[in-house]
CSV table of C-alpha atoms in Angstrom, one decimal:
chain,number,residue,atom,x,y,z
A,1,MET,CA,61.9,-3.0,50.4
A,2,ASN,CA,60.1,-1.4,53.0
A,3,ASN,CA,59.8,2.2,51.5
A,4,ALA,CA,55.9,2.7,52.2
A,5,ARG,CA,55.4,5.8,54.1
A,6,LYS,CA,58.4,7.4,53.4
A,7,GLY,CA,58.9,10.3,51.8
A,8,SER,CA,57.2,13.2,54.0
A,9,GLY,CA,59.6,15.9,52.9
A,10,LEU,CA,60.9,17.0,56.5
A,11,LEU,CA,63.9,14.8,56.7
A,12,LYS,CA,66.5,14.4,53.8
A,13,THR,CA,66.2,11.2,52.3
A,14,VAL,CA,69.1,9.0,51.8
A,15,LEU,CA,68.7,5.9,48.8
A,16,VAL,CA,71.0,3.0,50.2
A,17,ILE,CA,71.5,0.1,47.5
A,18,ASP,CA,73.1,-2.7,48.2
A,19,ASP,CA,72.3,-6.8,48.0
A,20,ASP,CA,73.3,-7.3,51.4
A,21,LEU,CA,70.4,-6.9,53.9
A,22,ASP,CA,72.8,-6.8,57.0
A,23,THR,CA,74.5,-3.8,55.3
A,24,LEU,CA,71.2,-2.5,54.7
A,25,ALA,CA,69.8,-2.9,58.5
A,26,PHE,CA,73.0,-1.5,59.6
A,27,MET,CA,72.9,1.7,57.6
A,28,ASN,CA,69.2,1.8,58.3
A,29,LYS,CA,70.2,2.5,62.1
A,30,ILE,CA,72.9,4.6,61.6
A,31,LEU,CA,71.1,7.1,58.9
A,32,THR,CA,68.1,7.2,60.8
A,33,ASN,CA,69.7,7.7,64.4
A,34,ALA,CA,71.6,10.6,62.7
A,35,GLY,CA,68.3,12.1,61.3
A,36,TYR,CA,68.1,11.2,58.1
A,37,GLU,CA,65.2,9.5,56.3
A,38,PHE,CA,66.5,5.9,54.8
A,39,LEU,CA,65.4,4.2,52.2
A,40,GLN,CA,67.0,1.3,50.8
A,41,ALA,CA,67.0,-1.0,47.4
A,42,VAL,CA,68.5,-4.4,46.4
A,43,SER,CA,68.5,-4.6,42.6
A,44,VAL,CA,68.9,-2.0,39.5
A,45,LYS,CA,65.2,-2.2,39.2
A,46,GLU,CA,64.0,-1.5,42.5
A,47,SER,CA,66.4,1.2,42.6
A,48,GLN,CA,65.2,2.9,39.5
A,49,ILE,CA,61.2,2.8,41.0
A,50,THR,CA,62.4,3.9,44.6
A,51,ILE,CA,64.4,7.1,42.4
A,52,GLN,CA,61.7,7.5,41.0
A,53,ASN,CA,58.7,7.8,43.7
A,54,PHE,CA,61.4,10.0,46.2
A,55,ALA,CA,64.0,11.7,44.2
A,56,PRO,CA,66.2,11.0,46.8
A,57,HIS,CA,68.6,13.9,48.4
A,58,LEU,CA,71.8,11.5,48.1
A,59,ILE,CA,72.1,7.8,46.7
A,60,LEU,CA,74.7,4.9,48.2
A,61,VAL,CA,75.4,2.5,45.9
A,62,ASP,CA,77.1,-0.8,46.2
A,63,TYR,CA,79.6,-1.7,43.3
A,64,LYS,CA,78.3,-5.2,43.4
A,65,LEU,CA,74.7,-6.1,43.3
A,66,GLY,CA,74.8,-9.8,42.6
A,67,GLU,CA,74.5,-10.0,39.2
A,68,GLU,CA,74.1,-6.3,38.6
A,69,ASN,CA,76.2,-3.4,39.6
A,70,GLY,CA,76.3,0.1,40.7
A,71,PHE,CA,77.5,1.3,37.1
A,72,GLU,CA,73.8,0.6,36.0
A,73,ILE,CA,72.5,3.3,38.9
A,74,LEU,CA,75.2,5.6,37.5
A,75,ASN,CA,73.9,5.1,33.8
A,76,TYR,CA,70.5,5.6,35.1
A,77,LEU,CA,70.7,8.9,36.8
A,78,LYS,CA,72.6,10.0,33.6
A,79,SER,CA,69.7,9.1,31.3
A,80,VAL,CA,67.1,10.8,33.4
A,81,ASN,CA,67.4,14.3,33.1
A,82,SER,CA,65.3,15.2,36.8
A,83,MET,CA,67.6,12.9,38.6
A,84,ARG,CA,71.0,13.3,37.3
A,85,LEU,CA,71.8,16.1,39.9
A,86,ILE,CA,71.9,13.6,42.8
A,87,PRO,CA,74.7,13.0,44.3
A,88,VAL,CA,76.1,9.1,44.3
A,89,VAL,CA,78.6,7.9,46.5
A,90,MET,CA,80.2,4.4,45.1
A,91,MET,CA,81.2,1.7,47.6
A,92,SER,CA,82.6,-1.6,47.9
A,93,SER,CA,85.0,-4.1,50.1
A,94,THR,CA,86.5,-4.5,46.2
A,95,VAL,CA,89.0,-1.3,46.5
A,96,ASN,CA,91.4,-0.8,43.4
A,97,LYS,CA,92.4,2.2,41.5
A,98,LYS,CA,91.3,1.0,38.5
A,99,LEU,CA,87.5,0.8,39.9
A,100,VAL,CA,87.6,3.8,42.1
A,101,LEU,CA,88.8,5.7,38.9
A,102,GLN,CA,85.7,4.2,36.7
A,103,ALA,CA,83.2,5.1,39.6
A,104,LEU,CA,84.6,8.9,39.4
A,105,SER,CA,84.6,9.2,35.9
A,106,SER,CA,80.9,7.5,35.6
A,107,GLY,CA,79.3,10.1,37.9
A,108,ALA,CA,80.1,8.8,41.1
A,109,LEU,CA,81.1,12.1,43.4
A,110,GLU,CA,83.3,9.8,45.9
A,111,PHE,CA,84.3,6.3,46.5
A,112,ILE,CA,84.2,4.9,49.9
A,113,GLY,CA,85.7,0.9,50.6
A,114,LYS,CA,84.0,-1.3,52.5
A,115,PRO,CA,83.9,-2.0,55.8
A,116,LEU,CA,81.4,1.2,56.4
A,117,LYS,CA,82.3,2.7,59.6
A,118,ALA,CA,79.3,4.6,61.5
A,119,ALA,CA,81.1,8.0,62.3
A,120,THR,CA,82.8,7.8,58.2
A,121,ILE,CA,79.8,7.2,57.1
A,122,VAL,CA,77.5,10.0,59.0
A,123,GLN,CA,80.2,12.6,58.5
A,124,LYS,CA,80.3,11.9,54.7
A,125,VAL,CA,76.8,12.4,54.3
A,126,LYS,CA,76.8,15.4,56.4
A,127,LYS,CA,79.6,16.9,54.2
A,128,ILE,CA,77.8,15.7,51.0
A,129,LEU,CA,74.4,17.3,51.6
A,130,LYS,CA,75.4,20.4,52.7
A,131,GLN,CA,77.8,20.9,49.7
A,132,HIS,CA,74.7,19.9,47.6
A,133,GLU,CA,71.9,22.1,49.3
A,134,LEU,CA,69.5,24.0,47.4
A,135,PRO,CA,71.0,23.4,43.7
A,136,THR,CA,70.1,26.4,41.5
A,137,ILE,CA,68.8,25.0,38.5
A,138,ILE,CA,68.7,26.9,35.0
A,139,PHE,CA,66.2,25.4,32.9
A,140,LYS,CA,67.0,25.1,29.1
A,141,GLU,CA,62.8,25.3,28.2
A,142,SER,CA,61.4,27.4,31.5
A,143,PRO,CA,58.3,25.7,33.3
A,144,LYS,CA,55.6,27.8,33.3
A,145,VAL,CA,54.1,28.4,36.9
A,146,LEU,CA,50.9,30.5,38.0
A,147,ALA,CA,52.2,33.2,40.3
A,148,LYS,CA,49.5,35.1,42.7
A,149,CYS,CA,49.9,38.0,44.3
A,150,ILE,CA,46.8,40.4,46.2
A,151,ALA,CA,45.8,43.4,44.6
A,152,GLU,CA,43.1,46.6,45.0
A,153,THR,CA,41.1,48.0,42.5
A,154,ILE,CA,41.3,51.4,42.7
A,155,LYS,CA,39.7,52.7,39.5
A,156,ILE,CA,37.5,51.1,36.7
A,157,ASN,CA,35.8,51.7,33.2
A,158,GLU,CA,34.8,49.5,30.7
A,159,MET,CA,38.4,50.2,29.0
A,160,ASN,CA,40.5,49.4,31.8
A,161,VAL,CA,40.9,48.7,35.4
A,162,LEU,CA,43.6,50.4,37.5
A,163,LEU,CA,45.0,47.8,39.9
A,164,GLN,CA,47.3,48.6,43.1
A,165,SER,CA,49.5,46.1,44.7
A,166,SER,CA,53.1,45.6,45.7
A,167,VAL,CA,54.3,44.2,42.6
A,168,LYS,CA,55.6,46.0,39.9
A,169,PHE,CA,54.5,44.3,36.8
A,170,ASP,CA,56.3,45.0,33.4
A,171,THR,CA,54.2,46.5,30.5
A,172,LYS,CA,52.1,44.0,28.4
A,173,THR,CA,52.0,41.3,30.8
A,174,PRO,CA,49.0,39.2,30.5
A,175,LEU,CA,47.2,38.5,34.0
A,176,LYS,CA,44.8,36.1,35.2
A,177,ILE,CA,42.2,37.9,37.7
A,178,ASP,CA,40.3,36.2,40.0
A,179,SER,CA,38.2,38.2,41.7
A,180,ALA,CA,34.4,37.9,43.3
A,181,PHE,CA,34.0,41.7,41.9
A,182,PHE,CA,35.1,41.0,38.5
A,183,ASN,CA,33.0,37.6,38.7
A,184,ASN,CA,30.0,39.8,39.3
A,185,LEU,CA,30.6,42.0,36.1
A,186,GLY,CA,31.0,39.0,33.8
A,187,ALA,CA,34.5,40.3,33.5
A,188,ASN,CA,36.0,36.5,34.4
A,189,ASN,CA,36.3,36.0,30.9
A,190,CYS,CA,37.7,39.2,29.9
A,191,ARG,CA,41.7,38.7,28.6
A,192,PHE,CA,44.1,41.2,30.9
A,193,ASN,CA,47.1,43.1,29.6
A,194,THR,CA,49.1,45.8,31.9
A,195,GLU,CA,49.9,48.7,29.5
A,196,GLY,CA,52.6,51.6,30.6
A,197,GLU,CA,54.6,51.8,33.1
A,198,PRO,CA,53.8,51.2,37.0
A,199,PHE,CA,52.8,54.5,39.1
A,200,VAL,CA,54.7,54.3,42.1
A,201,ALA,CA,52.0,54.9,44.8
A,202,ASN,CA,54.1,54.8,47.7
A,203,PRO,CA,57.3,53.3,48.4
A,204,GLY,CA,56.8,49.4,47.5
A,205,VAL,CA,53.1,50.1,46.6
A,206,TYR,CA,52.7,50.2,42.5
A,207,ARG,CA,49.6,51.0,40.7
A,208,THR,CA,49.3,49.2,37.1
A,209,LYS,CA,46.7,50.1,34.2
A,210,VAL,CA,45.7,46.7,32.7
A,211,ASN,CA,43.4,46.8,29.6
A,212,PHE,CA,40.3,44.8,29.2
A,213,LYS,CA,40.3,42.6,25.7
A,214,GLY,CA,36.9,40.6,24.6
A,215,MET,CA,34.6,42.7,26.9
A,216,ASN,CA,31.2,41.6,26.3
A,217,GLU,CA,28.4,44.5,25.8
A,218,ASN,CA,26.7,43.3,29.2
A,219,THR,CA,29.8,43.6,31.5
A,220,ALA,CA,30.6,46.9,29.7
A,221,ARG,CA,27.3,48.0,30.8
A,222,LYS,CA,27.5,46.7,34.3
A,223,ILE,CA,30.4,48.5,34.7
A,224,ARG,CA,29.0,51.9,33.3
A,225,ASN,CA,26.2,51.5,35.9
A,226,ILE,CA,28.8,50.7,39.0
A,227,LYS,CA,27.2,53.3,41.9
A,228,VAL,CA,29.9,53.8,44.5
A,229,GLN,CA,28.6,54.8,47.4
A,230,THR,CA,29.6,57.6,49.8
B,1,MET,CA,94.2,-20.7,73.6
B,2,ASN,CA,91.5,-18.8,74.4
B,3,ASP,CA,88.1,-20.3,74.1
B,4,THR,CA,86.3,-17.2,73.7
B,5,ILE,CA,86.7,-14.0,71.5
B,6,VAL,CA,84.8,-10.9,73.4
B,7,VAL,CA,84.4,-7.8,71.0
B,8,LYS,CA,82.9,-4.6,72.3
B,9,ILE,CA,80.1,-3.4,70.2
B,10,ASP,CA,78.2,-0.1,70.3
B,11,LYS,CA,75.1,-0.4,72.0
B,12,ASP,CA,73.4,1.6,69.2
B,13,LEU,CA,73.9,-1.9,67.4
B,14,GLU,CA,72.1,-4.0,70.2
B,15,ASP,CA,68.9,-4.6,68.5
B,16,ILE,CA,70.4,-5.5,64.6
B,17,ILE,CA,73.1,-7.5,66.1
B,18,PRO,CA,70.9,-10.6,66.9
B,19,SER,CA,69.9,-10.9,63.1
B,20,PHE,CA,73.6,-10.6,62.2
B,21,LEU,CA,74.4,-13.3,63.9
B,22,GLU,CA,72.1,-15.5,63.1
B,23,ASN,CA,72.8,-14.9,59.3
B,24,ARG,CA,76.5,-15.8,59.6
B,25,ARG,CA,75.5,-19.1,60.9
B,26,LYS,CA,73.2,-19.7,58.2
B,27,ASP,CA,76.0,-18.6,55.8
B,28,LEU,CA,78.6,-21.1,57.7
B,29,GLU,CA,76.4,-23.9,56.6
B,30,LYS,CA,76.1,-22.6,53.1
B,31,VAL,CA,80.0,-22.3,53.0
B,32,LYS,CA,79.9,-25.9,54.3
B,33,ASP,CA,77.6,-27.1,51.8
B,34,ALA,CA,79.5,-25.5,49.1
B,35,ILE,CA,82.9,-26.4,50.2
B,36,SER,CA,81.3,-30.0,49.4
B,37,GLN,CA,80.4,-29.5,46.0
B,38,ASN,CA,83.4,-27.1,45.2
B,39,ASP,CA,81.3,-24.6,44.7
B,40,PHE,CA,83.6,-21.5,45.0
B,41,LYS,CA,81.7,-19.0,43.4
B,42,THR,CA,78.9,-19.0,46.2
B,43,ILE,CA,81.6,-19.3,48.7
B,44,GLU,CA,83.3,-16.1,47.0
B,45,SER,CA,79.7,-14.4,47.2
B,46,ILE,CA,79.1,-15.1,50.7
B,47,ALA,CA,82.6,-14.1,51.5
B,48,HIS,CA,82.3,-11.1,49.6
B,49,LYS,CA,79.8,-9.6,52.2
B,50,LEU,CA,81.1,-10.8,55.0
B,51,ALA,CA,84.3,-9.0,54.1
B,52,GLY,CA,81.9,-5.9,53.8
B,53,ASN,CA,79.4,-6.1,56.3
B,54,ALA,CA,81.3,-7.5,59.6
B,55,GLY,CA,83.7,-4.6,59.9
B,56,SER,CA,80.6,-1.9,60.5
B,57,TYR,CA,78.9,-4.3,63.0
B,58,GLY,CA,82.4,-4.0,64.9
B,59,LEU,CA,83.6,-7.8,64.2
B,60,ASP,CA,86.8,-6.2,62.1
B,61,ASP,CA,88.8,-9.7,62.6
B,62,LEU,CA,85.7,-11.6,61.0
B,63,GLY,CA,85.7,-9.6,58.4
B,64,GLU,CA,89.4,-10.1,57.9
B,65,ILE,CA,88.8,-13.9,57.3
B,66,GLY,CA,85.9,-12.8,54.8
B,67,MET,CA,88.5,-11.0,52.6
B,68,LYS,CA,90.8,-14.0,52.7
B,69,LEU,CA,88.2,-16.0,52.0
B,70,GLU,CA,87.3,-14.2,49.3
B,71,VAL,CA,90.5,-14.1,47.4
B,72,ALA,CA,90.8,-17.7,48.2
B,73,ALA,CA,87.7,-19.0,46.9
B,74,SER,CA,88.4,-16.5,43.8
B,75,LYS,CA,91.5,-18.5,43.4
B,76,GLU,CA,89.8,-21.7,43.8
B,77,GLU,CA,92.4,-22.8,46.5
B,78,PHE,CA,90.9,-25.7,48.2
B,79,PRO,CA,92.8,-26.2,51.0
B,80,LEU,CA,93.1,-22.6,52.0
B,81,VAL,CA,89.6,-22.2,51.8
B,82,GLU,CA,88.9,-24.9,54.5
B,83,GLU,CA,91.3,-23.5,56.6
B,84,LEU,CA,89.5,-20.0,56.5
B,85,PHE,CA,86.3,-21.9,57.0
B,86,GLN,CA,87.5,-23.6,60.2
B,87,ASN,CA,88.6,-19.7,60.8
B,88,TYR,CA,85.1,-18.4,60.5
B,89,ARG,CA,83.4,-21.3,62.4
B,90,ASP,CA,85.6,-20.9,65.5
B,91,TYR,CA,85.2,-17.0,65.3
B,92,MET,CA,81.5,-17.8,65.6
B,93,ASN,CA,81.7,-20.6,68.3
B,94,LYS,CA,84.2,-18.5,70.5
B,95,LEU,CA,82.6,-14.9,70.1
B,96,THR,CA,81.5,-13.0,72.9
B,97,ILE,CA,79.7,-9.5,72.5
B,98,GLU,CA,79.6,-6.7,75.2
B,99,PHE,CA,77.8,-3.8,74.1
B,100,GLN,CA,79.1,-0.8,75.4
């Protein structure tokens, strides 16, 4: 289906899964007019690909998808850890208590009966997206990230360097230093670890002693020979 | 008996209404063929979609016909299916849309 060139990241994306093309055309019209990025799929397989590619903010899925059904989408989302927080609304023109309860107990956030009315849909989408805004995700196994900060070199010897920055580092924190000054010294291959409590130079400005490990003699000599211009 | 059924529809839907109506006319032909072959499954499937989409486009009465046709087809009630098909065809023939 026509989901190409979607996913700009500027708009909230809503995926509508339905095997009825006229329902998709209607939903495209009202959701696009309401300021959402509209994605569509007509089958379970196509839905899985779209979910993987776009990780939509909200999914509206029809109960009956030809020979397939919307529960297959709910089960798929539960099986993919990164997608299980996507809110899902199941919809159908077949509405009975048993089906509604089954949908809700299978992971659907809400169940809405067809025919879908424009005002109801927009109101519901708006409400759900507001409730599910900026979820906080706590990882069991924390993914590693590289956070960069700007620092100034206050003083240096062949054992350590004193860096000043707005970040208050813990002691014995491994650092990566990306600096033309350090590269010229040949120190870019050293390992760096903070040592001791940072010294508060000014409110919000900290000086941290960083030890060198693995420094070769050539770099040590260059440091000793640094001439500071006065 | 009125010769026209006038339905007022939101102007926002003006550009997608023609293809919706065209698809309903194609469905009418499919239902007609399915009736001639006692293919209730196809009728039920078409009627199910009609029950779900017509009301969205503002054609609530057509959606009602779809809903009744779906139930009648699921029960294989041939005379009722034929009667509802006639209702469906009459509705489409008499329909006049005004955008507002």
